[in-house]
């Protein structure tokens, strides 16, 4: 009997094909597991594979009496009810750092695209604005990266990689995190002080109850009207209605967002704004990152079914 | 009598205001100088200010019998007929390196926006594609920057700054230029060899007769179907019809272009392609870069009128 894995989130077919070679997959297609499978089928499931941001707790655990492991695809596991998992003695795995480079690259992509106004620039050319000498959306020169004060919030693997990249653009980098790290950037012990100081705030902190909506209206005011905000972490870190208001009334200058309070994000006031760049949670969406994350998932599941410790375990 | 400067190209009003404080400006508004000014007025002009890419030669020089200096705004001076200028004993000034950081930043912006497909991603979100679970233009993961082989063609100030930035993205960097430089990147003595090797070709070479259409159909074929091309130098370096064909038939994967054979660029087959990012020659268009370039122009003009050597002189 092949080892049975409940596929709790939706994954690309090509990805599931690779897992399917090693495990027997029970795909829910995003529906509650008991609508798709019988109690007998679910009774044989010992491991579950999920996207870390997707809510997962008692309701699902109750359907899976033999469940022993929850394996998250990606770095995050903020959707998993850790308390409920601990009560049942479940082990939790993730794919730490496997996508860090890709996510850091996307943070830089959002920042540069926003600062240099690539989206309106490209539209201006394609529509004939430049050749027709129409009023340019780029008339007023933007401030460049040179000398910009960049604050990185969070100094895990992703924060570190963001800092290394942004420092190469002749910027001044400082960071805030719960504790000081051995990195060549100035540590600021208070998040608000970092926000007061910086022109660019890059959010790379791990999402959790302690960071819930920590970037609120008052923080945005402190970021200031020349300030820009980039978030590739989780939407929950920002008070999104406050952000939309701050972008609309000029409290801050702009934002680049790969993550949202509700995903998949549905167009609202945010998508009407010209001073934002929006991407559909594609931070870890590169070929390299996917292969690395898949490797972590396979290693975790293989170890679990072999009765060994998970190599990429959430403590 | 104030020192008279003929303003040969069009410049932003805010910029001319700054120059106008120091010099008497004769603005042609882009028209031939003798259509706007009398021979007497032009006879008093001793210096001319221009954009380096704009054609400038005998025809204009003949209208300006007292002309002694041509001062270019920006790094380039490829539009100036150097032979005709030398015959008249004109000195030529430019703004070397003043915009190098801004141009290098834009090269990275184009590269990242292209690789991570920011323009279709943003459109997908704003149109409700993500929330509506419509087929995503991002379905197939792109190759990331990690481990990419990046070839930089040209190792002047801009090429150096591009190399420093792109190396921070965990890439492998090599370069080609006429001669080896004291830089920590691998030198490739033959441009074709560099193109064969690299996944990403960044063009930062100075434009001139020797680089005219040097990136032609055969070079594009050597770049290959996974290859991408970024140009922030001059459009003349690339055979643009060959590039459009190569992009359309999959000979190469994509391109990010800030410069074109004809500027201002008018929409054609290029602007119909999904695998390009286009910007209207905004490489040096940041606040910092403009101030630095203005400083060079003012220093050059002030020195010339004071009878001193130009501090930023084209040799």
XYZ file of C-alpha atoms in Angstrom:
630
model
C 0.000 0.000 0.000
C 1.434 3.340 -1.112
C 1.782 6.077 1.459
C -1.332 8.246 1.293
C -1.056 12.040 1.256
C -4.070 14.324 1.365
C -3.494 17.291 -0.952
C -5.296 20.027 0.961
C -4.520 23.059 -1.270
C -4.564 23.398 -5.024
C -1.256 22.760 -6.720
C -0.180 22.829 -10.359
C -0.664 19.529 -12.186
C 3.002 19.366 -13.153
C 3.945 19.561 -9.499
C 1.501 16.891 -8.398
C 2.822 14.611 -11.128
C 6.219 14.666 -9.435
C 4.757 13.908 -5.974
C 2.463 11.275 -7.481
C 5.482 9.221 -8.470
C 6.358 8.751 -4.805
C 3.066 8.924 -2.915
C -0.607 8.141 -3.396
C -2.278 11.537 -3.593
C -5.832 12.255 -2.466
C -6.682 15.603 -4.049
C -9.504 17.602 -2.517
C -9.437 20.216 -5.272
C -9.961 22.863 -2.608
C -13.184 21.290 -1.248
C -13.691 19.922 2.289
C -12.037 16.491 2.376
C -15.212 14.659 3.447
C -17.099 15.933 0.401
C -14.597 14.268 -1.896
C -13.513 11.151 0.017
C -15.199 8.569 2.247
C -14.407 8.256 5.948
C -12.611 4.978 5.146
C -10.384 6.673 2.592
C -9.615 9.560 4.930
C -8.924 7.121 7.750
C -5.853 5.871 5.887
C -4.343 9.339 5.370
C -1.223 9.804 7.494
C 0.183 12.973 5.938
C -1.244 16.179 4.533
C 0.315 18.644 2.099
C -0.793 22.286 2.133
C 0.064 25.879 1.274
C 1.167 27.522 4.522
C -1.170 30.489 4.281
C -4.352 28.424 3.865
C -6.391 28.052 7.079
C -6.095 24.503 8.395
C -7.238 23.340 11.810
C -9.444 21.134 13.974
C -12.225 20.781 11.419
C -9.914 19.063 8.956
C -7.828 17.256 11.586
C -11.061 15.703 12.936
C -11.664 14.079 9.543
C -8.209 12.460 9.557
C -7.820 10.173 12.585
C -4.498 8.699 11.375
C -2.914 12.038 10.511
C 0.653 12.412 11.760
C 2.284 15.080 9.622
C 1.382 18.398 8.003
C 3.854 19.380 5.293
C 3.708 22.977 4.056
C 4.800 23.973 0.570
C 6.848 27.151 1.034
C 8.360 28.919 4.000
C 5.151 29.997 5.733
C 2.888 27.950 8.017
C 0.771 30.797 9.353
C -2.489 29.173 8.217
C -1.878 26.097 10.364
C -3.504 26.047 13.812
C -0.340 25.127 15.692
C -2.159 24.609 18.990
C -4.624 22.139 17.500
C -1.762 20.388 15.718
C 0.252 20.130 18.933
C -2.729 18.655 20.813
C -2.853 15.846 18.255
C 0.911 15.404 18.270
C 1.234 16.308 14.600
C 4.647 17.205 13.228
C 4.783 20.204 10.907
C 7.234 20.608 8.042
C 7.945 23.505 5.715
C 10.374 24.467 2.957
C 12.541 26.993 4.735
C 14.699 29.238 2.594
C 14.000 27.193 -0.527
C 12.259 30.164 -2.117
C 14.135 32.952 -0.310
C 16.124 34.103 -3.337
C 13.072 34.164 -5.588
C 11.041 36.104 -3.003
C 13.869 38.603 -2.424
C 14.161 39.047 -6.197
C 10.445 39.820 -6.405
C 10.740 42.383 -3.602
C 13.365 44.181 -5.689
C 11.256 43.788 -8.829
C 8.279 45.461 -7.140
C 10.430 48.232 -5.676
C 12.184 49.088 -8.943
C 9.029 48.783 -11.068
C 7.255 51.142 -8.669
C 10.065 53.690 -8.407
C 10.814 53.803 -12.109
C 7.101 53.586 -13.086
C 7.570 50.747 -15.530
C 3.882 49.956 -15.947
C 2.742 53.458 -17.020
C 5.970 53.846 -19.041
C 5.348 50.671 -21.021
C 1.687 51.612 -21.601
C 2.738 55.110 -22.739
C 4.993 53.658 -25.421
C 2.655 50.936 -26.615
C -0.229 53.397 -26.989
C 1.868 55.830 -29.041
C 2.089 58.444 -26.296
C 5.789 59.041 -26.724
C 5.824 59.355 -30.529
C 2.671 61.486 -30.341
C 4.304 63.793 -27.769
C 1.316 63.248 -25.471
C 1.649 64.405 -21.857
C 3.944 61.882 -20.217
C 3.036 60.115 -16.982
C 6.785 60.212 -16.295
C 7.289 63.947 -16.666
C 8.337 64.630 -13.102
C 11.526 62.671 -12.452
C 11.204 60.130 -9.644
C 13.670 60.023 -6.819
C 16.160 57.303 -7.667
C 17.583 54.503 -5.555
C 20.915 56.262 -5.049
C 21.204 57.307 -1.420
C 17.714 56.074 -0.528
C 17.204 55.037 3.086
C 15.893 51.493 3.012
C 14.354 49.823 6.049
C 14.021 46.041 6.055
C 11.526 44.687 8.564
C 12.458 41.098 9.375
C 15.960 39.639 9.050
C 15.327 35.952 8.329
C 16.658 34.333 5.179
C 14.454 36.493 2.930
C 15.198 39.768 4.751
C 18.903 39.036 4.520
C 18.715 38.405 0.790
C 16.654 41.550 0.236
C 19.187 43.615 2.178
C 22.110 42.213 0.157
C 20.347 43.065 -3.101
C 19.178 46.549 -2.174
C 22.587 47.501 -0.744
C 24.068 46.937 -4.233
C 21.936 49.864 -5.447
C 24.010 52.423 -3.486
C 21.385 52.715 -0.755
C 21.658 52.976 3.006
C 20.164 49.900 4.696
C 18.891 49.466 8.250
C 16.619 46.798 9.722
C 14.344 45.898 12.551
C 13.629 42.431 13.903
C 12.987 40.963 17.345
C 16.722 40.610 17.900
C 19.973 41.859 16.449
C 21.546 39.632 13.768
C 25.133 39.256 12.645
C 24.637 41.273 9.456
C 26.415 44.373 8.125
C 23.352 46.639 8.434
C 22.343 49.030 11.185
C 19.920 47.511 13.705
C 16.995 49.639 14.878
C 15.390 48.252 18.040
C 12.013 49.895 17.471
C 9.919 49.354 14.329
C 8.449 52.851 14.485
C 11.916 54.401 14.570
C 12.907 52.429 11.472
C 9.735 53.608 9.721
C 10.403 57.248 10.705
C 13.884 57.032 9.235
C 13.370 55.157 5.975
C 12.216 56.198 2.495
C 11.516 52.596 1.511
C 10.039 50.002 3.868
C 10.455 46.379 2.792
C 8.398 43.893 4.779
C 9.995 40.476 5.155
C 8.792 39.543 8.640
C 7.198 36.179 9.417
C 3.425 36.538 9.760
C 1.810 35.591 13.044
C -0.429 36.929 15.822
C 2.316 39.341 16.978
C 2.660 40.977 13.556
C -1.076 41.111 12.730
C -1.818 44.514 11.111
C 1.350 45.895 12.691
C 1.652 48.281 9.736
C -1.385 50.387 10.578
C -2.543 53.944 9.833
C -0.112 55.471 12.333
C 2.878 53.575 10.903
C 1.902 54.656 7.392
C 1.783 58.254 8.556
C 5.263 57.837 9.983
C 6.483 56.371 6.655
C 5.468 59.693 5.153
C 4.431 61.172 1.833
C 7.690 60.322 0.046
C 7.720 56.824 1.523
C 7.071 53.590 -0.330
C 6.102 50.218 1.061
C 6.889 46.779 -0.377
C 5.281 43.624 1.019
C 6.235 40.109 -0.038
C 5.534 38.526 3.374
C 1.812 38.159 4.172
C -1.128 40.491 3.724
C -2.046 40.101 7.394
C 0.963 42.212 8.409
C -0.679 45.343 6.946
C -3.988 47.009 7.784
C -5.061 46.935 4.153
C -7.969 49.430 4.357
C -5.606 51.873 6.095
C -3.035 51.291 3.338
C -5.574 51.985 0.584
C -6.564 55.231 2.322
C -2.907 56.257 2.768
C -2.160 55.606 -0.910
C -5.267 57.449 -2.083
C -4.745 60.602 -0.009
C -0.971 60.861 -0.428
C -0.058 59.899 3.127
C 2.521 57.623 1.464
C 3.843 57.726 -2.106
C 3.336 54.180 -3.322
C 3.280 50.452 -2.651
C 4.349 47.202 -4.275
C 2.350 44.235 -3.039
C 2.627 40.529 -3.749
C 0.385 39.554 -0.811
C -3.037 40.674 0.366
C -5.382 40.377 3.325
C -7.669 38.170 1.260
C -6.228 35.895 -1.407
C -6.939 35.495 -4.216
C -7.227 39.265 -4.156
C -10.398 40.675 -5.742
C -10.219 44.141 -7.341
C -11.300 46.972 -5.071
C -10.165 50.550 -4.414
C -6.531 49.377 -4.338
C -6.599 48.251 -7.955
C -7.855 51.656 -9.068
C -4.722 53.379 -7.780
C -1.924 54.432 -10.152
C 0.776 54.400 -7.462
C 0.804 50.652 -6.797
C 2.266 47.569 -8.431
C 0.334 44.376 -7.711
C 1.331 40.728 -8.277
C -0.641 37.561 -7.431
C 1.540 36.054 -4.678
C 4.273 34.951 -7.083
C 7.237 35.606 -4.784
C 8.320 31.970 -4.774
C 7.085 31.318 -8.304
C 10.239 30.566 -10.246
C 11.432 27.280 -11.674
C 14.366 27.080 -9.261
C 12.269 27.915 -6.231
C 9.584 25.382 -7.114
C 12.097 22.578 -7.556
C 13.775 23.487 -4.252
C 10.424 23.602 -2.427
C 9.349 20.299 -3.966
C 12.614 18.769 -2.815
C 11.829 19.883 0.752
C 8.289 18.471 0.616
C 9.476 15.124 -0.749
C 12.266 14.924 1.822
C 9.814 15.713 4.623
C 7.178 13.206 3.482
C 9.732 10.467 2.786
C 11.295 10.899 6.211
C 7.898 10.855 7.900
C 6.743 7.645 6.207
C 10.108 6.052 7.019
C 9.608 6.905 10.684
C 12.455 9.428 10.729
C 12.636 13.016 11.955
C 11.504 15.618 9.391
C 14.575 17.311 7.865
C 12.677 20.622 7.477
C 10.635 20.751 10.638
C 8.782 23.706 12.143
C 9.820 23.853 15.814
C 26.118 91.108 -21.864
C 25.109 87.697 -20.495
C 26.767 84.647 -21.999
C 24.517 83.333 -24.761
C 23.722 79.617 -25.051
C 21.721 78.136 -27.887
C 19.410 75.419 -26.533
C 19.403 72.983 -29.451
C 17.253 70.143 -27.970
C 14.056 70.313 -25.980
C 14.528 70.346 -22.235
C 12.077 70.460 -19.343
C 11.081 73.982 -18.286
C 12.216 73.361 -14.707
C 15.671 72.509 -15.988
C 15.942 75.525 -18.254
C 14.913 77.746 -15.350
C 18.041 76.657 -13.505
C 20.315 77.313 -16.513
C 18.515 80.594 -17.207
C 19.757 81.984 -13.918
C 23.334 81.756 -15.171
C 23.161 82.143 -18.940
C 21.036 83.828 -21.567
C 19.222 80.994 -23.297
C 18.149 81.017 -26.941
C 15.620 78.190 -27.210
C 14.939 76.751 -30.656
C 12.085 74.570 -29.441
C 13.396 71.816 -31.675
C 13.221 73.925 -34.867
C 16.181 74.935 -37.068
C 17.918 77.812 -35.274
C 17.604 80.218 -38.229
C 13.815 79.844 -38.267
C 13.612 81.118 -34.714
C 16.479 83.617 -34.456
C 18.069 86.243 -36.728
C 21.591 85.903 -38.072
C 22.629 88.733 -35.716
C 21.275 86.882 -32.691
C 22.927 83.621 -33.746
C 26.167 85.441 -34.410
C 26.514 86.138 -30.703
C 26.058 82.503 -29.646
C 29.318 81.038 -28.338
C 27.990 77.838 -26.739
C 25.347 75.260 -27.578
C 23.566 72.828 -25.292
C 22.148 69.572 -26.703
C 21.050 66.011 -25.998
C 23.896 63.763 -27.099
C 21.784 61.487 -29.292
C 20.299 64.295 -31.407
C 21.976 64.754 -34.801
C 24.040 67.942 -34.807
C 26.517 68.906 -37.487
C 27.691 71.303 -40.186
C 24.246 72.630 -41.026
C 23.821 74.034 -37.533
C 27.474 74.929 -37.022
C 27.290 77.048 -40.206
C 24.592 79.193 -38.597
C 26.759 79.909 -35.559
C 29.994 81.648 -36.619
C 31.067 82.419 -33.010
C 30.382 78.923 -31.682
C 33.176 77.553 -29.506
C 31.602 74.837 -27.336
C 29.028 72.060 -27.635
C 27.840 70.857 -24.242
C 25.882 67.584 -24.154
C 23.353 66.790 -21.462
C 24.054 63.176 -20.447
C 26.863 60.753 -21.090
C 26.362 60.269 -24.821
C 27.551 62.487 -27.681
C 26.876 60.091 -30.533
C 24.661 62.595 -32.386
C 27.470 65.132 -32.672
C 29.475 65.147 -35.904
C 32.871 65.046 -34.221
C 34.767 65.574 -37.474
C 32.857 68.727 -38.340
C 33.286 69.960 -34.771
C 37.028 69.306 -34.853
C 37.385 71.217 -38.152
C 35.899 74.259 -36.447
C 37.951 73.784 -33.307
C 34.876 73.304 -31.127
C 35.314 71.795 -27.690
C 32.749 69.156 -26.697
C 31.565 68.533 -23.153
C 29.329 65.858 -21.660
C 28.093 64.677 -18.256
C 30.094 61.509 -17.790
C 28.910 59.075 -15.146
C 26.440 61.599 -13.713
C 23.550 59.343 -14.633
C 25.351 55.987 -14.446
C 23.613 54.801 -11.265
C 20.168 55.737 -12.556
C 20.793 54.002 -15.896
C 22.149 50.871 -14.205
C 19.090 50.842 -11.939
C 16.817 50.993 -14.978
C 18.677 48.097 -16.609
C 17.899 46.014 -13.512
C 14.309 47.271 -13.471
C 13.767 46.146 -17.066
C 15.440 42.790 -16.466
C 13.465 41.973 -13.314
C 10.154 43.258 -14.693
C 10.645 41.096 -17.783
C 11.735 37.942 -15.945
C 9.034 38.135 -13.284
C 6.359 39.327 -15.764
C 5.251 42.264 -13.660
C 3.181 43.936 -16.369
C 0.893 40.962 -17.141
C 0.807 40.091 -13.417
C -0.415 43.546 -12.432
C -3.009 43.551 -15.235
C -4.214 40.083 -14.185
C -4.916 41.298 -10.649
C -6.467 44.614 -11.574
C -8.843 42.960 -14.048
C -10.021 40.390 -11.501
C -8.256 37.482 -13.174
C -6.821 36.093 -9.955
C -10.007 36.251 -7.873
C -11.991 34.923 -10.829
C -9.561 32.006 -11.215
C -9.096 32.918 -14.876
C -6.215 31.288 -16.748
C -3.094 32.969 -15.448
C -0.491 34.487 -17.754
C 1.983 33.442 -15.061
C 1.102 29.763 -14.947
C 4.420 28.421 -16.135
C 7.068 29.481 -13.623
C 9.799 31.637 -15.146
C 13.426 30.827 -14.656
C 14.651 32.961 -11.792
C 17.773 35.069 -11.440
C 19.508 32.522 -9.222
C 22.395 31.006 -11.105
C 21.614 32.892 -14.315
C 24.561 33.553 -16.598
C 24.655 37.291 -17.195
C 26.749 38.864 -19.927
C 27.466 42.586 -19.720
C 28.560 44.158 -23.001
C 30.533 47.309 -22.212
C 32.432 47.931 -18.987
C 32.370 51.717 -18.619
C 30.835 53.377 -15.584
C 27.346 52.091 -16.431
C 28.463 48.547 -17.243
C 30.372 48.399 -13.969
C 27.350 49.510 -11.981
C 25.086 47.039 -13.761
C 27.531 44.218 -13.025
C 27.700 45.149 -9.327
C 23.913 45.133 -9.064
C 23.246 41.938 -10.983
C 25.957 40.041 -9.099
C 23.993 40.673 -5.872
C 21.214 38.501 -7.322
C 23.303 35.306 -7.037
C 24.120 35.299 -10.734
C 27.288 34.516 -12.642
C 28.633 37.609 -14.416
C 31.006 37.878 -17.370
C 31.658 40.787 -19.721
C 33.018 41.825 -23.055
C 34.568 45.162 -23.950
C 37.401 46.313 -26.204
C 39.870 45.703 -23.403
C 40.071 43.927 -20.073
C 39.216 46.043 -17.007
C 40.233 45.712 -13.385
C 36.885 44.286 -12.278
C 35.993 41.062 -10.472
C 34.138 39.543 -13.449
C 35.304 37.141 -16.110
C 36.478 38.835 -19.312
C 35.439 37.323 -22.634
C 37.514 38.636 -25.512
C 34.929 37.905 -28.194
C 31.390 39.310 -28.105
C 29.937 36.253 -29.848
C 31.449 33.949 -27.235
C 29.872 36.004 -24.458
C 26.503 35.823 -26.244
C 26.797 32.037 -26.699
C 27.453 31.603 -22.999
C 24.943 33.961 -21.376
C 21.228 33.666 -20.540
C 20.899 37.421 -20.106
C 22.681 39.969 -22.289
C 22.857 43.503 -20.898
C 24.009 46.123 -23.378
C 25.943 48.997 -21.844
C 28.402 49.749 -24.621
C 29.007 53.268 -25.945
C 27.247 53.763 -29.278
C 29.322 54.629 -32.314
C 30.153 53.508 -35.858
C 31.966 50.401 -34.543
C 28.945 49.164 -32.577
C 26.291 50.013 -35.199
C 23.790 47.099 -35.354
C 26.400 44.844 -33.799
C 23.564 42.844 -32.213
C 22.188 41.405 -35.446
C 20.163 38.346 -36.445
C 23.117 36.007 -36.028
C 23.928 37.314 -32.531
C 20.277 36.932 -31.527
C 20.328 33.346 -32.735
C 23.409 32.751 -30.595
C 21.652 34.290 -27.574
C 19.089 31.527 -28.001
C 15.498 30.771 -27.195
C 15.909 31.049 -23.421
C 17.953 34.228 -23.760
C 16.849 37.734 -22.862
C 18.281 41.037 -24.010
C 18.306 44.342 -22.127
C 19.365 47.583 -23.827
C 19.807 50.893 -22.001
C 22.615 52.149 -24.270
C 21.447 53.284 -27.713
C 18.996 51.768 -30.174
C 21.624 51.891 -32.928
C 23.531 49.021 -31.281
C 20.753 46.572 -32.210
C 19.339 45.627 -35.614
C 15.801 46.403 -34.474
C 13.886 44.653 -37.305
C 15.970 41.521 -36.623
C 15.164 41.835 -32.911
C 11.425 42.094 -33.565
C 11.591 38.982 -35.757
C 13.599 37.084 -33.131
C 11.119 37.999 -30.398
C 8.115 37.092 -32.528
C 9.348 33.666 -33.652
C 10.895 32.591 -30.352
C 14.525 32.859 -31.450
C 15.036 34.665 -28.115
C 12.755 34.708 -25.054
C 12.318 38.406 -24.344
C 13.703 41.919 -24.286
C 13.670 45.012 -22.102
C 14.353 48.190 -24.061
C 14.784 51.792 -22.965
C 16.260 52.879 -26.303
C 15.197 52.437 -29.914
C 16.474 52.897 -33.443
C 14.119 55.820 -33.902
C 13.188 58.007 -30.929
C 10.606 58.916 -29.927
C 9.622 55.340 -30.671
C 6.343 54.914 -32.576
C 4.313 51.748 -31.987
C 4.959 48.966 -34.490
C 5.264 45.174 -34.394
C 7.492 45.465 -31.303
C 4.742 47.013 -29.194
C 2.371 44.163 -30.041
C 4.652 41.596 -28.396
C 3.918 40.234 -24.912
C 7.539 39.303 -24.174
C 8.966 42.827 -24.056
C 9.096 45.663 -21.561
C 9.427 49.109 -23.143
C 10.327 52.461 -21.552
C 10.744 55.876 -23.233
C 14.497 56.473 -22.785
C 14.188 57.212 -19.054
C 17.462 55.609 -17.959
C 18.879 58.856 -16.622
C 15.496 60.222 -15.617
C 15.713 60.463 -11.837
C 15.929 63.525 -9.660
C 19.470 62.724 -8.552
C 20.700 62.039 -12.061
C 19.162 65.229 -13.450
C 20.758 67.376 -10.771
C 24.124 65.709 -11.331
C 23.869 66.159 -15.121
C 22.838 69.793 -14.716
C 25.832 70.345 -12.465
C 28.098 69.019 -15.229
C 26.498 71.242 -17.882
C 26.772 74.351 -15.699
C 30.373 73.556 -14.796
C 31.236 73.040 -18.474
C 29.529 76.239 -19.668
C 30.917 78.340 -16.806
C 34.455 77.121 -17.495
C 34.105 77.775 -21.215
C 32.861 81.356 -20.788
C 35.628 81.989 -18.245
C 38.189 80.821 -20.819
C 39.118 77.716 -18.844
C 39.377 74.054 -19.872
C 36.045 72.144 -19.715
C 35.992 69.964 -16.571
C 33.912 67.285 -18.365
C 35.427 67.248 -21.803
C 35.026 64.664 -24.574
C 38.542 63.831 -25.781
